[in-house]
CSV table of C-alpha atoms in Angstrom, one decimal:
chain,number,residue,atom,x,y,z
A,1,MET,CA,-18.2,-0.2,-19.9
A,2,PRO,CA,-16.2,0.7,-16.4
A,3,ARG,CA,-12.9,0.9,-16.6
A,4,LYS,CA,-10.5,-1.7,-14.8
A,5,ARG,CA,-9.0,-0.5,-11.7
A,6,SER,CA,-5.3,-0.8,-11.6
A,7,THR,CA,-3.9,-3.2,-8.7
A,8,SER,CA,0.6,-2.6,-9.8
A,9,PRO,CA,2.5,-0.4,-8.3
A,10,ARG,CA,3.4,3.0,-10.4
A,11,LYS,CA,7.0,2.6,-9.4
A,12,LEU,CA,8.6,0.4,-7.5
A,13,PRO,CA,10.7,2.7,-4.6
A,14,GLN,CA,15.2,2.6,-5.6
A,15,GLN,CA,16.3,4.1,-3.1
A,16,ASP,CA,16.3,3.3,1.5
A,17,ARG,CA,14.4,5.8,2.2
A,18,SER,CA,12.2,5.3,-1.1
A,19,ARG,CA,11.7,1.8,0.0
A,20,MET,CA,11.0,2.9,4.2
A,21,THR,CA,8.8,4.9,2.4
A,22,VAL,CA,6.2,1.9,0.8
A,23,GLU,CA,7.4,-0.3,4.2
A,24,ALA,CA,4.7,2.9,5.8
A,25,ILE,CA,2.7,3.0,3.8
A,26,LEU,CA,1.9,-0.9,4.1
A,27,GLU,CA,2.6,-1.1,7.6
A,28,ALA,CA,-0.1,1.9,8.3
A,29,THR,CA,-2.3,0.1,5.3
A,30,THR,CA,-2.3,-3.2,7.9
A,31,HIS,CA,-2.8,-1.5,10.5
A,32,ILE,CA,-5.6,0.6,9.6
A,33,LEU,CA,-7.2,-2.5,8.1
A,34,THR,CA,-6.7,-4.4,11.1
A,35,GLU,CA,-8.0,-2.1,13.5
A,36,GLU,CA,-10.8,-0.4,11.4
A,37,GLY,CA,-11.6,-2.7,8.8
A,38,TYR,CA,-11.1,-3.2,4.6
A,39,ASP,CA,-14.2,0.2,4.1
A,40,LYS,CA,-12.9,2.3,6.9
A,41,ALA,CA,-9.6,2.2,4.6
A,42,ASN,CA,-8.5,4.9,2.2
A,43,THR,CA,-6.1,6.7,1.3
A,44,ASN,CA,-6.2,10.2,2.6
A,45,ARG,CA,-5.9,7.3,6.6
A,46,ILE,CA,-3.9,5.8,5.2
A,47,ALA,CA,-1.0,8.1,4.6
A,48,GLU,CA,-1.9,10.2,7.4
A,49,ARG,CA,-1.2,7.3,9.4
A,50,ALA,CA,2.3,6.1,7.4
A,51,GLY,CA,2.8,9.7,8.0
A,52,ILE,CA,3.6,11.2,4.8
A,53,SER,CA,1.6,13.5,1.9
A,54,ILE,CA,-1.1,11.9,-0.6
A,55,GLY,CA,1.1,13.0,-2.8
A,56,SER,CA,3.7,10.7,-2.0
A,57,LEU,CA,1.3,7.8,-0.9
A,58,TYR,CA,0.3,8.0,-5.2
A,59,GLN,CA,3.8,8.3,-6.6
A,60,TYR,CA,4.2,4.4,-5.6
A,61,PHE,CA,-0.4,3.5,-5.9
A,62,PRO,CA,-3.0,4.5,-8.1
A,63,ASN,CA,-5.6,3.4,-5.5
A,64,LYS,CA,-6.9,1.2,-2.7
A,65,GLU,CA,-6.8,-1.4,-4.7
A,66,SER,CA,-3.1,-1.2,-5.9
A,67,LEU,CA,-2.1,-1.6,-1.9
A,68,MET,CA,-4.4,-4.2,-1.2
A,69,ALA,CA,-2.3,-6.8,-3.9
A,70,ALA,CA,0.7,-4.7,-2.9
A,71,LEU,CA,0.1,-6.5,0.9
A,72,MET,CA,-1.0,-9.2,-0.8
A,73,ASP,CA,2.2,-9.9,-2.4
A,74,GLN,CA,3.9,-9.4,1.0
A,75,HIS,CA,2.3,-11.7,2.5
A,76,SER,CA,2.0,-14.4,0.4
A,77,ASN,CA,6.4,-14.1,-0.2
A,78,GLU,CA,6.5,-14.3,3.3
A,79,ILE,CA,4.0,-17.8,3.9
A,80,ALA,CA,6.8,-18.7,0.6
A,81,ALA,CA,10.0,-17.7,2.3
A,82,LEU,CA,8.0,-20.3,5.9
A,83,SER,CA,7.7,-22.9,3.6
A,84,SER,CA,11.5,-23.3,2.1
């Protein structure tokens, strides 16, 4: 039976610098998705676009699916804030 891939982040950013890193990762993911599509998005391209090492990306996100889940959460929170 195939193992289910985790969509949970590995850790949450605590300091301003780490929050900025996570924001850069999510912003890079958004750009790649909108410009090139899901199939072209991979963690190496995302890290390069964000200007960080792949190791830094993996500190927060174990895989592409966890990045997608984080973007969906971010979008849901933005929609909820607009509805309030």
